[in-house]
Amino acid sequence: MDPLKFGVLVKLEPDFSEGNVSYNADGTLNRAETKSILGPHSAVACSAAFYGKVKFGAKVMVGTMGPPIADSALQQAQMICDADELHLYSDRLFAGADTLATAEVLKTGVEKATIGKADIVFSGHRASDGETGQTGPQTAWKLGYSFLGNVIDYDLDPEKRLIRAKRLISLQGFHDVIEEVESPLPAFLALDPSYKPFFHKVSERLAEQKYLKEARERARDYKKYLTVFNVQQLGVDPKKVGLPGSPTIVYKVEKIPKAMASRKAQVIDGSDAASIRGVAEKIYQVLGGDVK
């Protein structure tokens, strides 16, 4: 039986935790001066793909749309899921895309994977700089895949080509509900932020270590696995991508409030006994004791 094929869609996002987000004069994000990382929800999607790689020996393709610097997100993703193939969809014509135009690019990119047609495509719950949560469902719709959102666990029957997933359903004013669903492959899974893979068998833990080692080695030389696609190479209709393919009208743009610093630093002179005693007293206070 041929190995399962997985696609993972990720995004390079601002590192809001650093509190160093920079804006242009028009209020839009200045990505050139803002530190960016693999989005936290994208990392969860990579973890779900890695679970399938360890348990079922699946082949994995990771794709993203963005400027050339977005290849750093692919490298970070490969470190997590040991991807066999990396795609960067990068072209000035993709700029200004809303979720629908982005989904057109991602859908076409998934279909370009050389590992073969994806049995499952994974994405995060949403992007931290967009918060719409629409790109995943729209990409699933364009691919014609069943969409399962808020997934917290899944298992596969490769022979019957079935996926069984648990979904976390949160209803305002009621207790959370875990819904178990079954779907034929291919399917598109958007992972809930609480998703965490577990490997219970010794054989799975040994396979986990093998693939983690391979992932580190591949990520060091990630450009060997990377293919960059522009509009022509991807073969998308320019009218369906970027601003021309985006029906969204932005009414107003507001800045995200800068996060308040929760830590502070103080330089201590190591040769000053009084300063060192002050540090020791502070540590004892934190631990609930006193310095005698």
CSV table of C-alpha atoms in Angstrom, one decimal, residues 8 27 47 59 61 69 73 89 94 104 106 126 131 147 156 175 190 192 194-195 220 224 228 248-251 278:
chain,number,residue,atom,x,y,z
A,8,VAL,CA,0.3,21.2,5.8
A,27,GLY,CA,-1.7,51.6,10.1
A,47,SER,CA,2.5,18.5,15.1
A,59,LYS,CA,4.9,11.7,3.3
A,61,MET,CA,4.5,18.5,2.1
A,69,ILE,CA,11.5,35.6,3.9
A,73,ALA,CA,8.5,29.5,8.4
A,89,TYR,CA,4.2,30.6,-3.2
A,94,PHE,CA,-0.3,37.7,-4.5
A,104,GLU,CA,-7.0,29.8,-4.4
A,106,LEU,CA,-3.0,27.3,-1.4
A,126,ARG,CA,-6.5,30.6,12.6
A,131,GLU,CA,-8.0,36.0,13.3
A,147,PHE,CA,-13.7,19.9,6.4
A,156,LEU,CA,-6.9,6.7,10.6
A,175,HIS,CA,-20.3,23.1,28.9
A,190,ALA,CA,-8.1,22.5,11.2
A,192,ASP,CA,-7.7,23.2,17.8
A,194,SER,CA,-5.2,22.4,22.5
A,195,TYR,CA,-4.2,19.5,20.1
A,220,ARG,CA,19.7,22.5,8.5
A,224,LYS,CA,17.3,21.3,-0.8
A,228,VAL,CA,9.4,28.5,-5.0
A,248,THR,CA,-13.2,41.7,0.8
A,249,ILE,CA,-13.6,45.5,1.4
A,250,VAL,CA,-11.6,46.7,4.4
A,251,TYR,CA,-13.7,49.4,6.1
A,278,GLY,CA,19.7,41.7,48.0
